[in-house]
Amino acid sequence: MNAITPASERLVRVPLGERAYDILIGPGLIARAGKEIAARLKGRRAAVITDENVAPLYLDALIASLQEAGIQPSKLVLPAGEKTKSFEHLMAVCDAVLTARVERNDAVIALGGGVIGDLSGFAAGIVRRGVRFVQVPTSLLSQVDSSVGGKTGINTHHGKNLIGVFHQPDLVLADTDVLNTLSEREFRAGYAEVAKYGLIDKPDFFAWLEANWKEVFSGGAQRIEAIAASCQAKSDVVVADERENGPRALLNLGHTFGHALEAATAYDSRRLVHGEGVSIGMVLAHEFSSRLNLASPDDAKRVETHLKAVGLPTRMGDIPGELPPAEVLMDAIAQDKKVKSGKLTFILTRGIGQSFVADDVPSSEVLSFLREKHP
């Protein structure tokens, strides 16, 4: 990457024809949310969906901004955590949206992290067969990943995100000020997705992160640049393959292993959060690629060294508590939505920034690998 030019705000455009939208990245955007939304949407009602952690920090400011712009808001505050992505809470959101008399040109606004964004986006996609949707992501993970691209959904006991719809947002407001209230663990977890973009197909970006990650963590121009680069990378992939029929699957680097580990911990955030699962999963993906003689073991070691340096877990043994046997992890992988016609689909790599989709990975090789890596 080129040298950083300090910028107080960045705009990334997602050019999807009639469904194109802007991602605004910078400080103070929640205070401007009403103005930005009113400039883009015709409706004058909004249902704000948030959770118990975020509401005390930012809900009043968002509501005030909407009212100042002439938008009539309602609000629903849900429990925090991955378990909120359920049928029960989906019904609660849909009911709240209908009670607020939100119509097709009005908006559902997700104020929160990936859980709130996925759940609210799903509701926005199915209420009245689709209403406007605005993402106000409050975690690094959601700012660089889940708020962009239109994938929504909930979890079931069968696995994560297996029920949902594609429903693109109409606007994403990534207020970088909110990241200052994240715990170190939450920020690190989001950073795993930032690193992922470099590992997919941007080796220069990964090298830049290796040199600048401390500045990304401390804030300022490097943080805004890292978020903008991540959003641009995701936008490029989404535009090329909106519904994940091909290259968009590359965004799942580390996720097949990571989702299996999340399922194995029953989505207990005290043990493992999504970004931590992705971190371990990306190391496993590079190690598995090395095992298949696709990549050098030095690449896997480089990935692990960087992720460990920022404080992320990189091994299954880093997860607190016992994990189920490798066979149970294998069952979770086989249920994953990246399985096609019963054949395992993995994102593998030929080196840093050289990821590719492997559509027919032998399950026996995966199971043997999991047994080897199991703590």
CSV table of C-alpha atoms in Angstrom, one decimal, residues 23-26 29 112-114 136-148 172-179 182 187 194 197 223 227-228 230-231 234:
chain,number,residue,atom,x,y,z
A,23,ILE,CA,-20.3,3.5,3.2
A,24,LEU,CA,-19.2,6.6,5.2
A,25,ILE,CA,-16.2,6.0,7.5
A,26,GLY,CA,-15.1,8.6,10.1
A,29,LEU,CA,-21.3,10.0,12.1
A,112,GLY,CA,-24.9,-2.4,17.0
A,113,GLY,CA,-22.5,-5.1,16.0
A,114,GLY,CA,-22.9,-8.0,13.7
A,136,VAL,CA,-24.8,1.8,12.0
A,137,PRO,CA,-22.2,-0.7,13.0
A,138,THR,CA,-20.6,-0.2,16.4
A,139,SER,CA,-17.9,-2.8,16.4
A,140,LEU,CA,-14.8,-3.1,14.2
A,141,LEU,CA,-16.0,-6.5,13.1
A,142,SER,CA,-19.3,-5.2,11.8
A,143,GLN,CA,-17.7,-2.1,10.3
A,144,VAL,CA,-15.3,-4.0,8.1
A,145,ASP,CA,-17.4,-7.1,7.4
A,146,SER,CA,-21.0,-7.9,8.3
A,147,SER,CA,-22.5,-4.4,7.7
A,148,VAL,CA,-21.4,-4.5,4.0
A,172,VAL,CA,-23.7,2.2,6.1
A,173,LEU,CA,-22.4,4.8,8.7
A,174,ALA,CA,-19.2,3.5,10.3
A,175,ASP,CA,-18.6,6.0,13.1
A,176,THR,CA,-15.0,5.4,14.1
A,177,ASP,CA,-15.5,7.2,17.5
A,178,VAL,CA,-17.5,4.3,18.8
A,179,LEU,CA,-14.5,2.0,18.5
A,182,LEU,CA,-14.7,-1.4,22.6
A,187,PHE,CA,-11.3,-4.8,18.8
A,194,VAL,CA,-9.2,-6.8,8.5
A,197,TYR,CA,-8.7,-9.1,3.3
A,223,ARG,CA,-7.4,3.1,11.6
A,227,ILE,CA,-11.4,0.2,7.7
A,228,ALA,CA,-11.7,1.9,4.3
A,230,SER,CA,-11.3,-3.4,4.1
A,231,CYS,CA,-14.7,-2.0,3.0
A,234,LYS,CA,-15.4,-6.4,0.4
